[in-house]
GROMACS .gro file of C-alpha atoms in nm:
model
  244
    1MET     CA    1  -0.439   1.147   7.291
    2LYS     CA    2  -0.154   1.005   7.079
    3LYS     CA    3  -0.039   0.784   7.366
    4LEU     CA    4  -0.396   0.658   7.411
    5ILE     CA    5  -0.419   0.563   7.042
    6ILE     CA    6  -0.085   0.378   7.053
    7SER     CA    7  -0.186   0.194   7.372
    8PHE     CA    8  -0.515   0.086   7.216
    9ILE     CA    9  -0.347  -0.044   6.901
   10LEU     CA   10  -0.085  -0.228   7.106
   11LEU     CA   11  -0.357  -0.393   7.314
   12LEU     CA   12  -0.542  -0.493   6.999
   13SER     CA   13  -0.220  -0.642   6.861
   14LEU     CA   14  -0.167  -0.853   7.171
   15ILE     CA   15  -0.523  -0.982   7.157
   16CYS     CA   16  -0.493  -1.076   6.792
   17LEU     CA   17  -0.156  -1.243   6.847
   18ALA     CA   18  -0.300  -1.486   7.100
   19PRO     CA   19  -0.291  -1.825   6.925
   20THR     CA   20  -0.620  -1.991   6.835
   21ALA     CA   21  -0.676  -2.303   7.040
   22THR     CA   22  -0.654  -2.633   6.845
   23TYR     CA   23  -0.793  -2.940   7.000
   24ALA     CA   24  -0.559  -3.242   6.986
   25ARG     CA   25  -0.720  -3.576   6.905
   26ALA     CA   26  -0.753  -3.858   7.158
   27GLY     CA   27  -0.428  -4.038   7.216
   28GLY     CA   28  -0.220  -3.723   7.174
   29ALA     CA   29  -0.235  -3.708   6.794
   30SER     CA   30  -0.200  -3.363   6.652
   31GLY     CA   31  -0.277  -3.416   6.290
   32GLY     CA   32  -0.133  -3.597   5.997
   33GLY     CA   33  -0.267  -3.847   5.751
   34GLY     CA   34  -0.200  -4.166   5.947
   35GLY     CA   35  -0.473  -4.411   6.041
   36SER     CA   36  -0.552  -4.579   6.370
   37THR     CA   37  -0.583  -4.954   6.426
   38SER     CA   38  -0.803  -5.114   6.689
   39SER     CA   39  -0.812  -5.478   6.792
   40GLY     CA   40  -1.133  -5.652   6.882
   41SER     CA   41  -1.143  -5.855   7.202
   42PHE     CA   42  -1.344  -6.140   7.039
   43GLY     CA   43  -1.212  -6.348   6.753
   44GLY     CA   44  -0.891  -6.139   6.715
   45SER     CA   45  -1.038  -5.933   6.437
   46THR     CA   46  -0.883  -5.593   6.353
   47SER     CA   47  -1.032  -5.291   6.190
   48THR     CA   48  -0.854  -4.990   6.037
   49THR     CA   49  -1.001  -4.638   6.046
   50THR     CA   50  -0.861  -4.363   5.826
   51ASP     CA   51  -0.844  -4.013   5.981
   52ARG     CA   52  -1.034  -3.774   5.757
   53THR     CA   53  -1.042  -3.479   6.000
   54THR     CA   54  -0.686  -3.363   5.937
   55ASN     CA   55  -0.793  -3.040   5.765
   56ASN     CA   56  -0.958  -2.927   6.087
   57TYR     CA   57  -0.606  -2.886   6.228
   58TYR     CA   58  -0.382  -2.824   5.927
   59GLY     CA   59  -0.595  -2.656   5.666
   60ARG     CA   60  -0.474  -2.446   5.374
   61ARG     CA   61  -0.490  -2.137   5.593
   62GLY     CA   62  -0.226  -2.279   5.825
   63TYR     CA   63  -0.232  -2.392   6.184
   64TYR     CA   64  -0.381  -2.068   6.320
   65GLY     CA   65  -0.647  -2.042   6.053
   66PRO     CA   66  -0.776  -1.705   5.922
   67ARG     CA   67  -0.623  -1.504   6.206
   68SER     CA   68  -0.289  -1.486   6.028
   69PHE     CA   69  -0.427  -1.218   5.793
   70LEU     CA   70  -0.569  -1.020   6.084
   71ASN     CA   71  -0.236  -1.036   6.266
   72ASN     CA   72  -0.054  -0.896   5.964
   73LEU     CA   73  -0.313  -0.623   5.921
   74VAL     CA   74  -0.289  -0.510   6.283
   75PHE     CA   75   0.090  -0.512   6.270
   76ALA     CA   76   0.083  -0.301   5.951
   77ILE     CA   77  -0.157  -0.046   6.102
   78PHE     CA   78   0.046  -0.026   6.423
   79PHE     CA   79   0.370   0.021   6.230
   80ILE     CA   80   0.229   0.294   6.004
   81ILE     CA   81   0.078   0.495   6.291
   82SER     CA   82   0.392   0.459   6.503
   83ALA     CA   83   0.611   0.575   6.215
   84PHE     CA   84   0.378   0.869   6.145
   85LEU     CA   85   0.383   0.985   6.507
   86MET     CA   86   0.760   0.946   6.522
   87ILE     CA   87   0.803   1.162   6.210
   88ILE     CA   88   0.579   1.432   6.360
   89ARG     CA   89   0.779   1.430   6.684
   90LYS     CA   90   1.112   1.444   6.500
   91LYS     CA   91   0.991   1.733   6.286
   92ARG     CA   92   0.869   1.925   6.590
   93ASP     CA   93   1.204   1.876   6.764
   94TRP     CA   94   1.391   1.983   6.450
   95LEU     CA   95   1.184   2.300   6.418
   96ALA     CA   96   1.241   2.382   6.785
   97ARG     CA   97   1.618   2.343   6.746
   98ARG     CA   98   1.607   2.548   6.427
   99HIS     CA   99   1.425   2.827   6.606
  100GLU     CA  100   1.679   2.821   6.888
  101ARG     CA  101   1.968   2.842   6.640
  102ALA     CA  102   1.802   3.136   6.464
  103LEU     CA  103   1.761   3.319   6.795
  104SER     CA  104   2.123   3.256   6.891
  105ARG     CA  105   2.263   3.429   6.580
  106THR     CA  106   2.068   3.752   6.565
  107VAL     CA  107   2.156   4.117   6.623
  108THR     CA  108   1.935   4.410   6.708
  109ILE     CA  109   1.800   4.611   6.417
  110ASP     CA  110   1.871   4.981   6.413
  111ASP     CA  111   1.574   5.216   6.443
  112ALA     CA  112   1.569   5.320   6.077
  113THR     CA  113   1.573   4.960   5.951
  114ARG     CA  114   1.307   4.861   6.205
  115GLU     CA  115   1.078   5.138   6.088
  116ARG     CA  116   1.111   5.036   5.724
  117PHE     CA  117   1.060   4.669   5.804
  118GLU     CA  118   0.749   4.727   6.013
  119GLU     CA  119   0.592   4.943   5.742
  120CYS     CA  120   0.662   4.670   5.485
  121PHE     CA  121   0.537   4.395   5.718
  122TYR     CA  122   0.203   4.557   5.796
  123GLN     CA  123   0.134   4.661   5.437
  124ILE     CA  124   0.196   4.313   5.296
  125GLU     CA  125  -0.014   4.144   5.565
  126ALA     CA  126  -0.298   4.391   5.502
  127ALA     CA  127  -0.287   4.324   5.127
  128TRP     CA  128  -0.298   3.949   5.193
  129THR     CA  129  -0.646   3.978   5.344
  130THR     CA  130  -0.776   4.138   5.021
  131ASN     CA  131  -0.654   3.850   4.800
  132ASP     CA  132  -0.465   4.105   4.589
  133LEU     CA  133  -0.090   4.166   4.617
  134SER     CA  134  -0.076   4.419   4.336
  135LEU     CA  135  -0.114   4.688   4.602
  136VAL     CA  136   0.226   4.597   4.747
  137ALA     CA  137   0.406   4.507   4.423
  138PRO     CA  138   0.678   4.771   4.488
  139LEU     CA  139   0.767   4.591   4.813
  140ILE     CA  140   0.811   4.232   4.686
  141THR     CA  141   1.003   4.063   4.406
  142PRO     CA  142   0.806   3.963   4.094
  143HIS     CA  143   0.879   3.595   4.156
  144PHE     CA  144   0.747   3.607   4.512
  145GLN     CA  145   0.441   3.804   4.400
  146ARG     CA  146   0.349   3.545   4.136
  147GLN     CA  147   0.405   3.260   4.380
  148GLN     CA  148   0.185   3.408   4.653
  149GLN     CA  149  -0.080   3.542   4.418
  150ARG     CA  150  -0.148   3.188   4.295
  151ILE     CA  151  -0.243   3.097   4.652
  152LEU     CA  152  -0.469   3.400   4.682
  153ASN     CA  153  -0.633   3.326   4.346
  154ARG     CA  154  -0.726   2.984   4.480
  155TYR     CA  155  -0.876   3.149   4.788
  156GLN     CA  156  -1.071   3.381   4.561
  157ARG     CA  157  -1.218   3.089   4.362
  158GLN     CA  158  -1.323   2.929   4.689
  159HIS     CA  159  -1.478   3.258   4.811
  160LYS     CA  160  -1.234   3.262   5.103
  161HIS     CA  161  -1.057   3.551   5.275
  162ASN     CA  162  -0.774   3.503   5.523
  163GLN     CA  163  -0.849   3.746   5.808
  164LEU     CA  164  -0.555   3.866   6.017
  165GLU     CA  165  -0.672   4.059   6.321
  166SER     CA  166  -0.491   4.222   6.614
  167LEU     CA  167  -0.161   4.187   6.429
  168THR     CA  168   0.121   4.317   6.648
  169ILE     CA  169   0.497   4.285   6.610
  170ILE     CA  170   0.668   4.178   6.931
  171SER     CA  171   1.029   4.176   6.815
  172GLU     CA  172   1.241   4.179   6.502
  173GLU     CA  173   1.610   4.104   6.463
  174LEU     CA  174   1.861   4.063   6.183
  175ILE     CA  175   2.003   3.714   6.146
  176LEU     CA  176   2.374   3.759   6.210
  177GLU     CA  177   2.491   3.465   5.998
  178GLU     CA  178   2.345   3.624   5.688
  179LEU     CA  179   2.550   3.938   5.748
  180ILE     CA  180   2.882   3.758   5.797
  181LEU     CA  181   2.875   3.423   5.616
  182SER     CA  182   2.627   3.472   5.335
  183ASP     CA  183   2.758   3.402   4.986
  184ASN     CA  184   2.510   3.659   4.857
  185PRO     CA  185   2.564   4.002   5.018
  186ASN     CA  186   2.247   4.123   4.848
  187VAL     CA  187   2.030   3.907   5.075
  188ARG     CA  188   1.924   3.999   5.428
  189LYS     CA  189   1.699   3.802   5.662
  190VAL     CA  190   1.489   3.928   5.950
  191LEU     CA  191   1.354   3.708   6.229
  192VAL     CA  192   1.021   3.856   6.331
  193THR     CA  193   0.801   3.745   6.621
  194ALA     CA  194   0.441   3.867   6.622
  195GLN     CA  195   0.092   3.771   6.731
  196MET     CA  196  -0.250   3.782   6.567
  197ARG     CA  197  -0.587   3.616   6.523
  198ASP     CA  198  -0.567   3.414   6.199
  199TYR     CA  199  -0.889   3.268   6.050
  200PHE     CA  200  -1.087   3.236   5.726
  201THR     CA  201  -1.420   3.387   5.627
  202ASN     CA  202  -1.628   3.278   5.333
  203ASP     CA  203  -1.850   3.496   5.113
  204ARG     CA  204  -2.104   3.214   5.085
  205LEU     CA  205  -2.155   3.194   5.461
  206SER     CA  206  -2.374   3.419   5.669
  207ASP     CA  207  -2.228   3.688   5.892
  208GLU     CA  208  -2.327   3.478   6.192
  209ASP     CA  209  -2.131   3.174   6.069
  210ASN     CA  210  -1.826   3.384   5.988
  211GLU     CA  211  -1.845   3.539   6.335
  212LYS     CA  212  -1.851   3.190   6.487
  213ARG     CA  213  -1.530   3.113   6.301
  214ARG     CA  214  -1.375   3.427   6.442
  215GLU     CA  215  -1.480   3.350   6.797
  216ALA     CA  216  -1.340   2.998   6.770
  217THR     CA  217  -0.993   3.134   6.689
  218TYR     CA  218  -0.748   3.262   6.949
  219ILE     CA  219  -0.475   3.521   6.922
  220GLU     CA  220  -0.152   3.325   6.885
  221ARG     CA  221   0.216   3.409   6.874
  222PHE     CA  222   0.432   3.304   6.579
  223SER     CA  223   0.780   3.354   6.434
  224GLU     CA  224   0.885   3.391   6.071
  225ILE     CA  225   1.200   3.467   5.876
  226TRP     CA  226   1.153   3.732   5.610
  227GLU     CA  227   1.413   3.725   5.335
  228PHE     CA  228   1.491   4.048   5.154
  229LYS     CA  229   1.675   4.059   4.821
  230GLN     CA  230   1.837   4.372   4.687
  231VAL     CA  231   1.694   4.465   4.348
  232ASP     CA  232   1.805   4.790   4.180
  233GLY     CA  233   1.936   4.921   4.509
  234GLN     CA  234   1.620   4.843   4.706
  235TYR     CA  235   1.557   4.549   4.937
  236LEU     CA  236   1.238   4.360   4.840
  237VAL     CA  237   1.069   4.067   5.012
  238ASN     CA  238   1.173   3.752   4.828
  239HIS     CA  239   1.059   3.476   5.064
  240ILE     CA  240   0.883   3.421   5.399
  241ASP     CA  241   0.983   3.113   5.596
  242GLN     CA  242   0.693   3.011   5.823
  243SER     CA  243   0.836   2.676   5.932
  244LEU     CA  244   0.961   2.800   6.271
   0.00000   0.00000   0.00000
């Protein structure tokens, strides 16, 4: 679809860049303020005619007339769309490389840590669907709770609920770099891969409309990095990076 849009804009640019035909005057003149002199064949009389049609060829809008503005407009639109698509492609490539780097520096989590992480993961995701994180306050830092609760308060004002169905963890691993190179030994990061059906319902819609929203959404796989910060001897969720 993106290639089709670019091709259409490029074709439009070429059409608009085609120069407007200007008709040269008889005798090869192409404009100017000069006059023409003709000699009569009887009596040797001469008559001088002043050319008053110059503006038909060199008006204030220039030789190509009003198309100059259209050319600039098409070029501007083409440049903006091309730059936008290039930024999207670069960002997608950067995220893919970032994901690959994260996978290349992970170690397997021991069973005890995995059990604690999964319990924390499922409880926080369940609380998210209720628009109330106070239920999981002991599992997250106060800063992260305030930050995320502002988002949920906006959902609440809009009568929205973010439904997370069929949530299943596929894998979780500790990011090795954080264990060895981190300047803050009190921070640990977990790369988790999971899948779920993620959609919104609205209290102002009928059950039928909300069900249509559900049916239009597929179960999709995703990866996130959960950052845990040690507070009073306990690791609490301090940030969730969803940019992978």
